Structures are given as structure tokens and as C-alpha cells.
């Protein structure tokens, strides 16, 4: 179900984020995990990520920097999907 998909992605990001807390920044993969999770959840989540990328005061510098990738390199989706969502 959709709820299970969202929960699974959230748990994956949370567990990766917390487990990499003690690593040096150059060794961390958690920004990549965050952006991939948002992309996997669909266009609404990508849009939220794009918006939050502009608010490091809310999500922190590292997360905001990671989500900036969504503003430039987000995977496009079809016009048919857009019309279905609308």
C-alpha cells in the first residue's frame, strides 16, 4: 500500500541518517539516500524536497544541500501522469 511505501522510505532515510551521524561528511551517503527516497515517492514528494532545499533553517544545511539536486536533476515524469494527478 501507499502508506507502507511512504513509511518504508522514511524509515530507510531515518536509519541511514542516524547511523551515519558519526562519519566524516565526505564518507556520508545519507543525502543521496534522502533524494532517492523523495524521487521514489513521486512528484509531490519531489516538490516538497525542492521547497525544503531552500529552507536550511528548517531541515539543516546537509539535508538542504542534498535536496538541491532535486531542483536541477529531478527525473521528469510523463504528461499523462501529470494529467492523471491533476
XYZ file of C-alpha atoms in Angstrom:
86
model
C 0.000 0.000 0.000
C 0.992 3.636 -0.348
C 1.303 4.112 3.402
C 3.730 1.199 3.603
C 5.778 2.681 0.746
C 5.998 6.084 2.456
C 6.801 4.510 5.822
C 9.474 2.263 4.298
C 11.185 5.161 2.536
C 11.005 7.291 5.679
C 12.459 4.523 7.820
C 15.292 3.950 5.340
C 16.210 7.643 5.365
C 15.940 7.890 9.159
C 18.041 4.786 9.835
C 20.706 5.820 7.317
C 20.772 9.391 8.609
C 21.213 8.375 12.236
C 23.716 5.592 11.556
C 25.970 7.929 9.561
C 25.925 10.704 12.157
C 29.397 9.838 13.433
C 31.005 9.512 9.979
C 33.016 12.265 8.399
C 30.978 14.299 5.941
C 32.995 13.012 2.972
C 32.003 9.407 3.829
C 28.271 10.007 4.250
C 25.735 8.698 1.755
C 22.650 9.933 3.564
C 21.989 12.922 1.313
C 21.838 10.580 -1.641
C 19.507 8.234 0.251
C 17.226 11.166 1.069
C 16.939 12.403 -2.521
C 16.411 8.888 -3.910
C 13.658 8.275 -1.370
C 11.870 11.503 -2.309
C 12.138 10.666 -6.013
C 10.811 7.154 -5.427
C 7.744 8.541 -3.663
C 6.685 10.653 -6.624
C 6.282 14.217 -7.829
C 4.565 15.609 -4.733
C 7.453 14.485 -2.532
C 9.997 15.823 -5.027
C 8.250 19.201 -4.901
C 8.362 19.175 -1.098
C 12.075 18.354 -1.271
C 12.680 21.161 -3.760
C 10.908 23.588 -1.463
C 12.692 22.404 1.685
C 16.042 22.723 -0.108
C 15.530 26.469 0.206
C 14.987 26.257 3.977
C 18.142 25.046 5.734
C 16.787 26.718 8.865
C 14.090 24.008 8.936
C 15.925 20.900 7.704
C 19.586 21.669 8.351
C 22.386 22.543 5.972
C 23.286 18.985 4.974
C 19.730 17.953 4.082
C 19.044 21.219 2.267
C 22.206 20.852 0.210
C 21.338 17.249 -0.680
C 17.807 18.191 -1.777
C 19.074 20.943 -4.083
C 19.864 18.125 -6.512
C 16.094 17.715 -6.907
C 15.857 21.245 -8.288
C 18.237 20.536 -11.149
C 18.324 16.796 -11.744
C 14.828 15.587 -10.859
C 13.675 12.760 -13.081
C 10.885 14.077 -15.309
C 7.576 12.279 -15.471
C 5.147 11.964 -18.345
C 2.420 14.426 -19.259
C -0.097 11.588 -18.877
C 0.931 11.142 -15.252
C 0.641 14.871 -14.645
C -2.846 14.943 -16.091
C -3.834 11.925 -14.007
C -2.601 13.631 -10.838
C -4.462 16.829 -11.684
